[in-house]
Short mmCIF file of C-alpha atoms (C1' of nucleotides) in Angstrom, two decimals:
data_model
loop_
_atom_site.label_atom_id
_atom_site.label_comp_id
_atom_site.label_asym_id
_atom_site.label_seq_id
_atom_site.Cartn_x
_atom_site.Cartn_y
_atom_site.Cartn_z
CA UNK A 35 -23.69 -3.70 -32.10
CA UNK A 36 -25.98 -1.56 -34.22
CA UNK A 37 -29.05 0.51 -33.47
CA UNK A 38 -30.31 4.08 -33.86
CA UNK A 39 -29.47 7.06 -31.38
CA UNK A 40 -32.46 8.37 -29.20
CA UNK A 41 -32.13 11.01 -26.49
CA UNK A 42 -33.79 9.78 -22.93
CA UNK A 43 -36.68 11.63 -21.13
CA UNK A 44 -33.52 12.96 -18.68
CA UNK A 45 -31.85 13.93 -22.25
CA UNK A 46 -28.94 11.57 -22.08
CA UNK A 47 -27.77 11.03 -25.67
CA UNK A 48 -28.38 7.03 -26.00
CA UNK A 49 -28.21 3.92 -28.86
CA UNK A 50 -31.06 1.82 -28.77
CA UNK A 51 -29.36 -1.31 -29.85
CA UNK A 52 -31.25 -3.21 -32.72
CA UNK A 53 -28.64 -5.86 -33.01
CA UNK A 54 -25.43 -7.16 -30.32
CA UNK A 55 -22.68 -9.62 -31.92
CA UNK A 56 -20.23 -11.21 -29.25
CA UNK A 57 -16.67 -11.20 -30.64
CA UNK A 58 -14.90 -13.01 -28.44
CA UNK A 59 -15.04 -15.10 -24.76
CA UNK A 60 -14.11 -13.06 -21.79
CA UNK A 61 -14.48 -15.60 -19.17
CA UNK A 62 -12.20 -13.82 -16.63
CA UNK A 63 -13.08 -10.30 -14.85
CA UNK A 64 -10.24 -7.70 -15.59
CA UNK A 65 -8.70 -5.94 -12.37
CA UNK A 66 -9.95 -3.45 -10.89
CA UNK A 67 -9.88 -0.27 -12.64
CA UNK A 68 -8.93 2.48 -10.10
CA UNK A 69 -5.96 0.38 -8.62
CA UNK A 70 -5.04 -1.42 -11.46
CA UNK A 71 -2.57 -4.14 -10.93
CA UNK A 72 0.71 -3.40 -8.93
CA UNK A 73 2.04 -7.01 -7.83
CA UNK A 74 5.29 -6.98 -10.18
CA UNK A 75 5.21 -10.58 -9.86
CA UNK A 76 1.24 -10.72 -11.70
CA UNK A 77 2.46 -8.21 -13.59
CA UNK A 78 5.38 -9.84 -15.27
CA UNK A 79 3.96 -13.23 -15.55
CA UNK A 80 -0.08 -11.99 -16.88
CA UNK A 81 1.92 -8.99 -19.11
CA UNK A 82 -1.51 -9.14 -20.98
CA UNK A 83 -3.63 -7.38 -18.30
CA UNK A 84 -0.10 -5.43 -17.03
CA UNK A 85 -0.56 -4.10 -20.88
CA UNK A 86 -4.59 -3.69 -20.56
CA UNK A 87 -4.39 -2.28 -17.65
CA UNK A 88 -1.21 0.35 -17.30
CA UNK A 89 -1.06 2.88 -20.16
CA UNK A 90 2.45 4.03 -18.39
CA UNK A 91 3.57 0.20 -19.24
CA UNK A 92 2.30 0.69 -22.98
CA UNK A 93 4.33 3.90 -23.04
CA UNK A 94 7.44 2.00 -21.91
CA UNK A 95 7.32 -0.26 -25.12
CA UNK A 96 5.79 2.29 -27.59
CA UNK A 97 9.69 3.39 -26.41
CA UNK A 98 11.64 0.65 -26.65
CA UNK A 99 10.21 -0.01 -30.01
CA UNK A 100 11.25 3.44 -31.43
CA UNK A 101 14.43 2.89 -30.16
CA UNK A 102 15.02 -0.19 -31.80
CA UNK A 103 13.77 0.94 -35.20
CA UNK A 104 15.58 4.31 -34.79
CA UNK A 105 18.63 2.20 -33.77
CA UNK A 106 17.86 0.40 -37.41
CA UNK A 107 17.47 3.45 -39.09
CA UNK A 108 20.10 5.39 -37.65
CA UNK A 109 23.34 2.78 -38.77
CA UNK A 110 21.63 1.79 -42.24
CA UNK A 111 21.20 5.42 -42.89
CA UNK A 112 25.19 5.56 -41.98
CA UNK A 113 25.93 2.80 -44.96
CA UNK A 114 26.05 -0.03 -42.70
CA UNK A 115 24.77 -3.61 -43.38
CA UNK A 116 22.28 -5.11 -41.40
CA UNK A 117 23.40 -9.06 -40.80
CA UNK A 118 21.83 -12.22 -38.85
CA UNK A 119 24.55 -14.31 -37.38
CA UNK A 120 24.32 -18.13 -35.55
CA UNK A 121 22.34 -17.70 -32.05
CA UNK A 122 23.98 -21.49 -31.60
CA UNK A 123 27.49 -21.38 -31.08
CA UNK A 124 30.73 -24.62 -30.62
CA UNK A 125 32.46 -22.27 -28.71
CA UNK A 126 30.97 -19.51 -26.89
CA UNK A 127 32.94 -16.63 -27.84
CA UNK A 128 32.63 -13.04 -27.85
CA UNK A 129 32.21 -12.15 -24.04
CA UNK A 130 33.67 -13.48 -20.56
CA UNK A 131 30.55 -15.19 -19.45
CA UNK A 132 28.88 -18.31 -18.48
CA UNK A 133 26.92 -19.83 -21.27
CA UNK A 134 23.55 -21.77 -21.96
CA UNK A 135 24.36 -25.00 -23.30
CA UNK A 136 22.47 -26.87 -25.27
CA UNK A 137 22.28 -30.10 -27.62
CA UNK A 138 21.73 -31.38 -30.97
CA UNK A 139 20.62 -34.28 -31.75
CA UNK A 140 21.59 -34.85 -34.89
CA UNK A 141 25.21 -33.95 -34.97
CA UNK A 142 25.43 -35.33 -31.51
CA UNK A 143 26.88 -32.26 -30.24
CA UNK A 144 26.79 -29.79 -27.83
CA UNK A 145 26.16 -26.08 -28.63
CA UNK A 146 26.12 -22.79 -26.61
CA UNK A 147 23.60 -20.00 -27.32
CA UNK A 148 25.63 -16.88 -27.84
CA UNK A 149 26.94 -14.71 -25.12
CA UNK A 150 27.92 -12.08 -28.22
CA UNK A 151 27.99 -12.37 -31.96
CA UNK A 152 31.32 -9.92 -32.29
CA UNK A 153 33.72 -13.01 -33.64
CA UNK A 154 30.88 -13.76 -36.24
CA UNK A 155 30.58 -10.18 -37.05
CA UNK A 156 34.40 -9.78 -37.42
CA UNK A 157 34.71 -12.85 -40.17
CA UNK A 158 32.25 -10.59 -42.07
CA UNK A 159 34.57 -7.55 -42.07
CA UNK A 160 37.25 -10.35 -43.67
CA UNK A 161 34.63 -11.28 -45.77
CA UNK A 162 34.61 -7.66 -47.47
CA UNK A 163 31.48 -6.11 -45.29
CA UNK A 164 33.07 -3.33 -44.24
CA UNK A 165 30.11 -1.98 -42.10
CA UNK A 166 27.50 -4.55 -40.38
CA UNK A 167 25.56 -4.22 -37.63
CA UNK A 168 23.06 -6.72 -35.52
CA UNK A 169 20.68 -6.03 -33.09
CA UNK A 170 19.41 -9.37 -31.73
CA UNK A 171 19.64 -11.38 -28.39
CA UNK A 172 22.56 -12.67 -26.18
CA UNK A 173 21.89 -15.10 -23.65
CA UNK A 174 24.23 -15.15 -20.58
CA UNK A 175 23.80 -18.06 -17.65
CA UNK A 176 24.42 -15.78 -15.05
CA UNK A 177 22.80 -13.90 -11.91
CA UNK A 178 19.43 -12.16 -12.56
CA UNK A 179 18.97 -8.95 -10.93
CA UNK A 180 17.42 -5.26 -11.83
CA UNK A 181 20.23 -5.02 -14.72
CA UNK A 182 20.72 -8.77 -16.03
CA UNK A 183 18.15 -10.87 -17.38
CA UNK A 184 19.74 -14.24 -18.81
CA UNK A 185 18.44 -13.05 -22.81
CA UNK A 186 18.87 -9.14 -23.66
CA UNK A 187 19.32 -7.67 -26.66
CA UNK A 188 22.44 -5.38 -27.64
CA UNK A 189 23.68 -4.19 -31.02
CA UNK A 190 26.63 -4.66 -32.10
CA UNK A 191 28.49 -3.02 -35.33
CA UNK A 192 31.43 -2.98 -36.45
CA UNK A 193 33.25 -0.28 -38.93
CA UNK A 194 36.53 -1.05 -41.39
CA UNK A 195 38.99 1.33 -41.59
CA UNK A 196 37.84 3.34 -38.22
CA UNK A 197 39.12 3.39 -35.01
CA UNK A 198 37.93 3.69 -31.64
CA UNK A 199 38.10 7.53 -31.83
CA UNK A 200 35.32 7.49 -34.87
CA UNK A 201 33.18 5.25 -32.72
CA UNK A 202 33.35 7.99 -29.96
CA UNK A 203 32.47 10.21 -32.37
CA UNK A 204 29.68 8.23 -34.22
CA UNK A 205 28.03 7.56 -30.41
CA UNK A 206 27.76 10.94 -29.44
CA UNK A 207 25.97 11.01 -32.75
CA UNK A 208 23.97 8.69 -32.08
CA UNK A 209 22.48 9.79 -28.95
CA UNK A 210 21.92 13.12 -30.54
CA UNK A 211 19.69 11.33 -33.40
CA UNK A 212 17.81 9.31 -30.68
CA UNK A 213 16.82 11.98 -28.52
CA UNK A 214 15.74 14.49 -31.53
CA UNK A 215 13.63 11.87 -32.76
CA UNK A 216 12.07 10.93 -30.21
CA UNK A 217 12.03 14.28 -29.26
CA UNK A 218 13.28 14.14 -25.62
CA UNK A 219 15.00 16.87 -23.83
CA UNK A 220 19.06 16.56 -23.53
CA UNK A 221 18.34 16.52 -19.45
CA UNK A 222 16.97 13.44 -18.50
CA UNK A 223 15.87 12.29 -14.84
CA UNK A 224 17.19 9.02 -13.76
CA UNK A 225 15.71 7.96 -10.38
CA UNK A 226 17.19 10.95 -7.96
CA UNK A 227 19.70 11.82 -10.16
CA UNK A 228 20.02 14.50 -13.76
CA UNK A 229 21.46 13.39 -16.49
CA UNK A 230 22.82 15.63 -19.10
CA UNK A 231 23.03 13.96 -22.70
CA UNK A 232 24.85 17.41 -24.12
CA UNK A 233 27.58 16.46 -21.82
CA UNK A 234 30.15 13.41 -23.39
CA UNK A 235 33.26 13.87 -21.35
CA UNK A 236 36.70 11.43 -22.03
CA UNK A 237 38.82 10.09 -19.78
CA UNK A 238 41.24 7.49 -19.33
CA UNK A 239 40.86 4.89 -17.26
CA UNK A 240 44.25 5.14 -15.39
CA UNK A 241 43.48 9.13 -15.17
CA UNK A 242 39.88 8.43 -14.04
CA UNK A 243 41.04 6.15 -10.61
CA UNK A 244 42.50 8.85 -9.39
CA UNK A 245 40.62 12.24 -10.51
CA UNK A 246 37.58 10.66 -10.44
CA UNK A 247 37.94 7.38 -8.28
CA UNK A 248 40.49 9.19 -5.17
CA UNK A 249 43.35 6.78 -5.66
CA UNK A 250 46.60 8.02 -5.34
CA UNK A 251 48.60 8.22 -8.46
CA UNK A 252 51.61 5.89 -7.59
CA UNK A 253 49.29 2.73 -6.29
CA UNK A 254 46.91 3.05 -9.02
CA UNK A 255 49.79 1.52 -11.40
CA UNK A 256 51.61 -1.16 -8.69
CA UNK A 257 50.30 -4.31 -8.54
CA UNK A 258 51.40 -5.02 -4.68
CA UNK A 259 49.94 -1.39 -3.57
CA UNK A 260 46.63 -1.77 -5.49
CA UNK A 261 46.13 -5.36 -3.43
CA UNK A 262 47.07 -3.71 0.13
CA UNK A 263 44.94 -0.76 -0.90
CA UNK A 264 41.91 -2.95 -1.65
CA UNK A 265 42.27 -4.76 1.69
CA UNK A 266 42.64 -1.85 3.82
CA UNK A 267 39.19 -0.86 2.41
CA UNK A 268 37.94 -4.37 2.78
CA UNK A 269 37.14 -5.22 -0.39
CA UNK A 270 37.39 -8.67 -1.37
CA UNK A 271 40.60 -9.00 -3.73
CA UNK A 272 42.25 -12.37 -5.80
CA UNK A 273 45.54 -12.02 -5.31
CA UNK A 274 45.82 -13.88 -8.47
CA UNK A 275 45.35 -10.97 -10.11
CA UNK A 276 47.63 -8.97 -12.45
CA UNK A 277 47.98 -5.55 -12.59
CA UNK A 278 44.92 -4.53 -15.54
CA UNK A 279 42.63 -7.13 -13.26
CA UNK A 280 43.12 -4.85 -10.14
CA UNK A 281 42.72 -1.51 -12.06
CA UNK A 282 39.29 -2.94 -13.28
CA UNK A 283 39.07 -4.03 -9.76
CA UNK A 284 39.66 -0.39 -8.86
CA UNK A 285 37.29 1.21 -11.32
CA UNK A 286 34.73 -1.00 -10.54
CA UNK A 287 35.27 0.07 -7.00
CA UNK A 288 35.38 3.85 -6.88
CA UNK A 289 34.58 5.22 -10.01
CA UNK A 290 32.24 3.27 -12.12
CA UNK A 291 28.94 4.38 -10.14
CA UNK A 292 30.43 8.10 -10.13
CA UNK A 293 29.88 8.51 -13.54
CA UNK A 294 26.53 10.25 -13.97
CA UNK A 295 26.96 11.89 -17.27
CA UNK A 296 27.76 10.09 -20.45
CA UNK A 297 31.72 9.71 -19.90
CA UNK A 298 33.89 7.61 -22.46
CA UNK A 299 36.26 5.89 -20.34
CA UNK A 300 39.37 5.16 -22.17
CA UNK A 301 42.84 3.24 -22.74
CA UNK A 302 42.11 -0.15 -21.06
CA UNK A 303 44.45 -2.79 -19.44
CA UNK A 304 45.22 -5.37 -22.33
CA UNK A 305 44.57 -8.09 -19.59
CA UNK A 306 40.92 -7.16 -19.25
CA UNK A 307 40.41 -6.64 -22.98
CA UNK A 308 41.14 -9.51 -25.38
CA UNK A 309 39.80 -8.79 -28.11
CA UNK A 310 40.84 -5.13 -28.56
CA UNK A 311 43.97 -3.68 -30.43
CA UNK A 312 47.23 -2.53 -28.36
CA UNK A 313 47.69 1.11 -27.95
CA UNK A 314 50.73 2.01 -30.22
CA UNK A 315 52.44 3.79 -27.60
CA UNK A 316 51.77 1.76 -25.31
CA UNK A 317 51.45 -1.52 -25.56
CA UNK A 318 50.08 -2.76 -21.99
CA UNK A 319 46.92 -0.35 -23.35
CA UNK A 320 44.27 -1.20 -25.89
CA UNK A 321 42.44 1.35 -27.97
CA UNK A 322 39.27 1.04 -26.34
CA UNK A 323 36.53 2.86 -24.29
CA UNK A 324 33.27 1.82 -22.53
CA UNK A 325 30.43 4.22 -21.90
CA UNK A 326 28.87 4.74 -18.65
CA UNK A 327 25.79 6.67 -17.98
CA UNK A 328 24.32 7.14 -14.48
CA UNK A 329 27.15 4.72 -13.34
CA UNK A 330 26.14 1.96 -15.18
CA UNK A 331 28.35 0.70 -18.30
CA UNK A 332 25.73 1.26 -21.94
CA UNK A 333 28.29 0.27 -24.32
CA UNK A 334 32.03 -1.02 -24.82
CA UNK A 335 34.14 -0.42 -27.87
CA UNK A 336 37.94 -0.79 -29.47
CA UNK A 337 39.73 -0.76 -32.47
CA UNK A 338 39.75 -4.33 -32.92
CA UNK A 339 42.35 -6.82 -32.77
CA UNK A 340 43.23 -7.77 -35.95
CA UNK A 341 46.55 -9.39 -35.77
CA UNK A 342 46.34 -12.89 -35.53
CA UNK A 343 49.61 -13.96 -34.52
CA UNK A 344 48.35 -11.39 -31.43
CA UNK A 345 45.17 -12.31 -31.30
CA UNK A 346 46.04 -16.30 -30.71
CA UNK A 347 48.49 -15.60 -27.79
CA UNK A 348 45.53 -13.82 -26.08
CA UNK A 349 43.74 -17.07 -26.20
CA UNK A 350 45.73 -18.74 -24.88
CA UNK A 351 46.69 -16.31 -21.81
CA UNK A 352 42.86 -16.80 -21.33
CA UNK A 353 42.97 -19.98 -21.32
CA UNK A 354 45.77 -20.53 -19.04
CA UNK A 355 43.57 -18.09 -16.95
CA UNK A 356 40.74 -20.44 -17.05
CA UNK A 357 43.00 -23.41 -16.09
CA UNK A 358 45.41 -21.94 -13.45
CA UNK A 359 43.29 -18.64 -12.02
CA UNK A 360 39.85 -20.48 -11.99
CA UNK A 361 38.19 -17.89 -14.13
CA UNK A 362 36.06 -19.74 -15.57
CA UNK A 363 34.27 -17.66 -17.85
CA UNK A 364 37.73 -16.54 -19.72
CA UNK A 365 37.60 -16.91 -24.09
CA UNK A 366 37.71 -20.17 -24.76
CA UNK A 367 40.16 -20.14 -28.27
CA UNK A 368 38.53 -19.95 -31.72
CA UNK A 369 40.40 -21.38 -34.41
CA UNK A 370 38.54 -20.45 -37.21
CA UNK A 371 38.64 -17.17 -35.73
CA UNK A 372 42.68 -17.12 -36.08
CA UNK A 373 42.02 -18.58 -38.89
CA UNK A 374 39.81 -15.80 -40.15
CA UNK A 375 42.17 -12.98 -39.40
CA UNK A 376 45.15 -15.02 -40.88
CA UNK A 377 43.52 -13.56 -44.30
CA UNK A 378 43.61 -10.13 -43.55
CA UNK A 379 40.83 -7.97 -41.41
CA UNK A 380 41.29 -4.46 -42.12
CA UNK A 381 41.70 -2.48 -39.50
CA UNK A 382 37.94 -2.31 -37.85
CA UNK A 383 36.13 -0.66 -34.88
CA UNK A 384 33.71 -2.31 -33.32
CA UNK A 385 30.86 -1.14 -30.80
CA UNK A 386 28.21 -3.30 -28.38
CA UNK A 387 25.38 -0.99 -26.68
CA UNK A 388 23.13 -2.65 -24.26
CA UNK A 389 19.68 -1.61 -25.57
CA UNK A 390 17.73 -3.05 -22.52
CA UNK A 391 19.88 -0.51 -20.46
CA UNK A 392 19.15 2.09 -22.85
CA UNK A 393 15.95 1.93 -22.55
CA UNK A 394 15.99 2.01 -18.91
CA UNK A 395 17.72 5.31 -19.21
CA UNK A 396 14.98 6.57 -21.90
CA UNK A 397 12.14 6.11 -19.83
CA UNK A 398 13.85 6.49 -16.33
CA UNK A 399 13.11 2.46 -15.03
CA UNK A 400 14.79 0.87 -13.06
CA UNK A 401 14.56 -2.62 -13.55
CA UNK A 402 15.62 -4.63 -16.69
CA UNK A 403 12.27 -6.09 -16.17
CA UNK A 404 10.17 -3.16 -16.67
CA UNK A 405 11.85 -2.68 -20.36
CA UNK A 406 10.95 -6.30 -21.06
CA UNK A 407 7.58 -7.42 -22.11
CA UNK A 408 8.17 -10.95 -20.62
CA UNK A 409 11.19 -10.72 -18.27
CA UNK A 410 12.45 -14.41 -17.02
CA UNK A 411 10.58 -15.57 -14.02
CA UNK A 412 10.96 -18.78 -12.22
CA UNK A 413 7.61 -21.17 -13.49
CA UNK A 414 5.24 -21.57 -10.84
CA UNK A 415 4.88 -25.27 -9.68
CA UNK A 416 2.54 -27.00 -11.45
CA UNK A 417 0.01 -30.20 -10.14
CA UNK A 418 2.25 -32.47 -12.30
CA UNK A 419 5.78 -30.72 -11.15
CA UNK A 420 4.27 -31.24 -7.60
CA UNK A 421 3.49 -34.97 -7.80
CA UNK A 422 6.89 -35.88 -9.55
CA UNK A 423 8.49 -34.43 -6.48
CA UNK A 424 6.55 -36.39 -3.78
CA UNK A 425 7.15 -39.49 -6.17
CA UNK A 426 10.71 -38.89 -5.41
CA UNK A 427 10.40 -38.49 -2.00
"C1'" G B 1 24.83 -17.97 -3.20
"C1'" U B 2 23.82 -14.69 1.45
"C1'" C B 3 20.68 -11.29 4.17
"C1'" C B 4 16.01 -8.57 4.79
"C1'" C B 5 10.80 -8.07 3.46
"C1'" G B 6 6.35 -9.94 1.29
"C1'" U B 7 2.56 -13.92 -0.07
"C1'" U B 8 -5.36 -13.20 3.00
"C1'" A B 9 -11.80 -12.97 -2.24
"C1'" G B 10 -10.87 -11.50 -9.59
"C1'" C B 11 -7.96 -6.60 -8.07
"C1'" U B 12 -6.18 -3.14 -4.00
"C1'" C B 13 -5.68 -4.10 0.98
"C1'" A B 14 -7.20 -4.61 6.67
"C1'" G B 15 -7.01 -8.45 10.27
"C1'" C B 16 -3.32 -5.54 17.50
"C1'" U B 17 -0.73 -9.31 21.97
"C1'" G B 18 -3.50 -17.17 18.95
"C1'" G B 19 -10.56 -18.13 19.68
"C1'" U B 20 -11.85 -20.16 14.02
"C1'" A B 21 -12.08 -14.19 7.98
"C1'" G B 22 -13.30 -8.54 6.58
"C1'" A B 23 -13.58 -3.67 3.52
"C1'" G B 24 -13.54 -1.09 -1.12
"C1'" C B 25 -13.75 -1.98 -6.21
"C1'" A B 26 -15.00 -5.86 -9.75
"C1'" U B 27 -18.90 -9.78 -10.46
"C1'" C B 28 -24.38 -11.36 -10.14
"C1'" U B 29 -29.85 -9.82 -9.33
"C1'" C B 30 -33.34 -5.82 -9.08
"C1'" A B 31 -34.25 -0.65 -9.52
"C1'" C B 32 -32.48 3.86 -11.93
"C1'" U B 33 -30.58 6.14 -16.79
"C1'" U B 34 -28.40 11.63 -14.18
"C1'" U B 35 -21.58 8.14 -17.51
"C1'" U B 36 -16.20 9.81 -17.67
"C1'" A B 37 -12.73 5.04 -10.79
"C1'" A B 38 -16.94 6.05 -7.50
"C1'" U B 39 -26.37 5.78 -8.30
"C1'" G B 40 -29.29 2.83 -4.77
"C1'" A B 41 -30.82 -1.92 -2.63
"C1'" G B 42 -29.70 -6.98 -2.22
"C1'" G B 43 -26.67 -11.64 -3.21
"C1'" A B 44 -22.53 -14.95 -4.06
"C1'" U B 45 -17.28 -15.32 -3.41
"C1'" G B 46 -11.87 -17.54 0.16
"C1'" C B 47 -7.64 -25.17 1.00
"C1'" C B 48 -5.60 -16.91 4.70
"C1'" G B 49 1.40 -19.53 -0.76
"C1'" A B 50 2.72 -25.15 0.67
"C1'" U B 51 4.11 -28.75 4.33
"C1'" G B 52 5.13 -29.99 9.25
"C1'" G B 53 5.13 -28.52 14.47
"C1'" U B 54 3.47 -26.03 19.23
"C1'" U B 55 -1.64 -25.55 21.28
"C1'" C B 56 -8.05 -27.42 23.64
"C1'" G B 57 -7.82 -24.03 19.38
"C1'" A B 58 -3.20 -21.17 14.22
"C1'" A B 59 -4.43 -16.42 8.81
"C1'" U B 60 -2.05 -15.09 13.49
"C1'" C B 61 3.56 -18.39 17.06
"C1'" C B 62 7.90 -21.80 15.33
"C1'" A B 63 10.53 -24.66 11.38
"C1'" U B 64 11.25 -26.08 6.40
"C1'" C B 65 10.05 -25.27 1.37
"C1'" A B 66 8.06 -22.47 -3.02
"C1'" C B 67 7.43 -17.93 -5.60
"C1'" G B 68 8.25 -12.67 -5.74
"C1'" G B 69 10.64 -7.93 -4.33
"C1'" G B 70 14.99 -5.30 -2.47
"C1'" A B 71 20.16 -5.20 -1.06
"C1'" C B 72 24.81 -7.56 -1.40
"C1'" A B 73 27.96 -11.08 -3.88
"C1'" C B 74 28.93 -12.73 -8.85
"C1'" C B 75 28.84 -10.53 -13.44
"C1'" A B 76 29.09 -6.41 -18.15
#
RNA sequence: GUCCCGUUAGCUCAGCUGGUAGAGCAUCUCACUUUUAAUGAGGAUGCCGAUGGUUCGAAUCCAUCACGGGACACCA
């Protein structure tokens, strides 16, 4: 609109408007202004007015944004290559976890939307990349709840001629450049809880079941003790199980949520890590960590497997998993995988973090859903949904 | 998948032990021109989530379903 100011006889500073132009429709009335919208549900499906109407909600994503271009910024400053790999997958690979499937018509074949892109990312470190990173989506058919949505975005890179150790190393690093830049103090509030980004503590995983977790030392290592020691707590145990199973059963149990600062947690089973490199002294270990933060896993990480005589047989003890323990959502064998590694991988690290997570920590939410502009929701029925379904009836 | 809770006007909510729907804000009209959610007066607004049942009578009681939230289970 355009006019010329005038002052009113109470001497209220005014426009007189000459001319008014309407730039758009606004056939709907906006909420309320001094409640706002809270229903989460009309908040997650209308994210428009959640966005018009919430300035805390704007915040949130003004933050996840400068994550995920700090995230950017951070590993290309570090030398590594920024790469797009297939989001449609033969074999879902990667990750143990259920996958999306879906079709193509013109091959006539089934694909899977990726649960991870790590084996992708691996044939590029064969290929001569020797540092590549991707932040994109996985998509997981699995339970929804205040930490899983079925598409979330992690990055995942992956570092020749480093070892778990440097990825420790570069993390720490990495949480430093985050929180200078976006200029947050190193003690964060999580809910009830403190949480102290100066503090990175290691431990292994063995060690941590019984400092941290309370298990005495001689069951934490015996397969038979672990499963009578679950059961007198009443927790729900396969007996199927082999001995790294149970210790992740064990973690899981009494240590996992105990972890409030950032703690590396080390040296885990082979069984429960299929992908990763055996320790060299011992063997029955893999050089790997995960990282938990306010007892909730951000990222997982090894010195990769890169043996493929190795790698194969690890296949194929998840498949026989699949077939004879009913875990379904063991690693289904990748040839070209093997076949990847059969020329050579140099020895590589590799590193997933769960940005969705992350950003939960950053800006102290608590629901996956509150980090994503348009979380998964069931649709709402619609007229035509609602008549096929009498039809049937 | 299981359990608990919720679903009433555009929004935020009230509606006790069943008698047939309310407030505030928003909207509209008029007045005012003193704004920073909140001037005054007046008006309109609801398949009370859906279906079925109990009852003379259901927003209220019961059952089933849908959607959402939380917890657990599953899972990274």
């Amino acid at each position: 609109m355009s006019g010329f100011p005038f002052v009113t006889n109470k001497g209220e500073l005014s426009l007189h408007v000459g001319t008014i132009k309407i730039l758009t429709k606004s056939l709907s009335p906006l909420p309320e202004k001094f409640h706002g919208i809270t229903d989460k549900e009309l908040r997650y499906r209308q994210r428009y007015l959640d966005l018009i109407m919430n300035a805390d909600v704007r915040r949130t994503f003004h933050m996840r944004s400068k994550v995920i271009s700090l995230t950017r910024r951070f590993f290309e400053d570090k030398g590594f290559l920024e790469v797009e790999t297939p989001m449609m997958h033969p074999i879902a690979g990667g990750a143990n976890a259920k996958p999306f499937v879906t079709h193509h018509n013109a091959l006539s074949i089934d694909r899977y939307l990726r649960i991870a892109p790590e084996l992708y990312l691996k044939r590029l470190i064969v290929g001569g990349f020797e540092a590549v990173f991707e932040i994109n989506r996985n998509f997981r058919n699995e339970g929804m709840d205040a930490t899983h949505n079925p598409e979330f975005t992690s990055i995942e890179f992956y570092w020749a001629y480093k070892t778990y150790k440097d990825l420790i190393e570069i993390t720490k690093d990495y949480f430093a450049y985050l929180f200078e830049h976006l200029d947050l103090p190193t003690v964060l509030p999580y809910g009830d809880i403190e949480v102290d980004y100066s503090q990175f503590t290691e431990i292994p995983l063995i060690e941590s079941l019984t400092t941290i977790g309370g298990v005495p030392a001689d069951i934490a290592v015996d397969k038979e003790k672990i499963i009578a020691y679950l059961k007198a707590a009443h927790v729900d145990v396969n007996v199927a199980m082999n001995l790294g199973q149970l210790q992740g059963e064990l973690f899981d149990e009494y240590v996992e949520e105990k972890l409030i600062n950032p703690t590396f947690i080390t040296m885990y089973p082979v069984e429960i890590s299929p992908l990763a490199r055996r320790n060299d002294e011992n063997p029955e270990l893999t050089d790997r960590f995960e990282l938990f933060i306010a007892g909730r896993e951000i990222a997982n990480a090894f010195s990769e497997l890169n043996d493929p005589l190795d790698q194969k047989e690890r296949f194929e003890g998840q498949m026989a998993a699949k077939e004879c323990g009913g875990d379904d959502e063991a690693h289904e064998m990748d040839a070209d995988f093997i076949n990847a590694l059969s020329y050579g991988m140099a020895p590589t690290a590799g590193q997933g973090i769960g940005m969705d997570r992350l950003v939960m920590l950053l800006t102290n939410e608590h629901s996956i859903r509150d980090v994503l502009l348009f979380p998964a929701m069931k649709p709402l029925p619609t007229e035509c949904q609602a008549d096929e379904e009498t039809e049937e009836k």
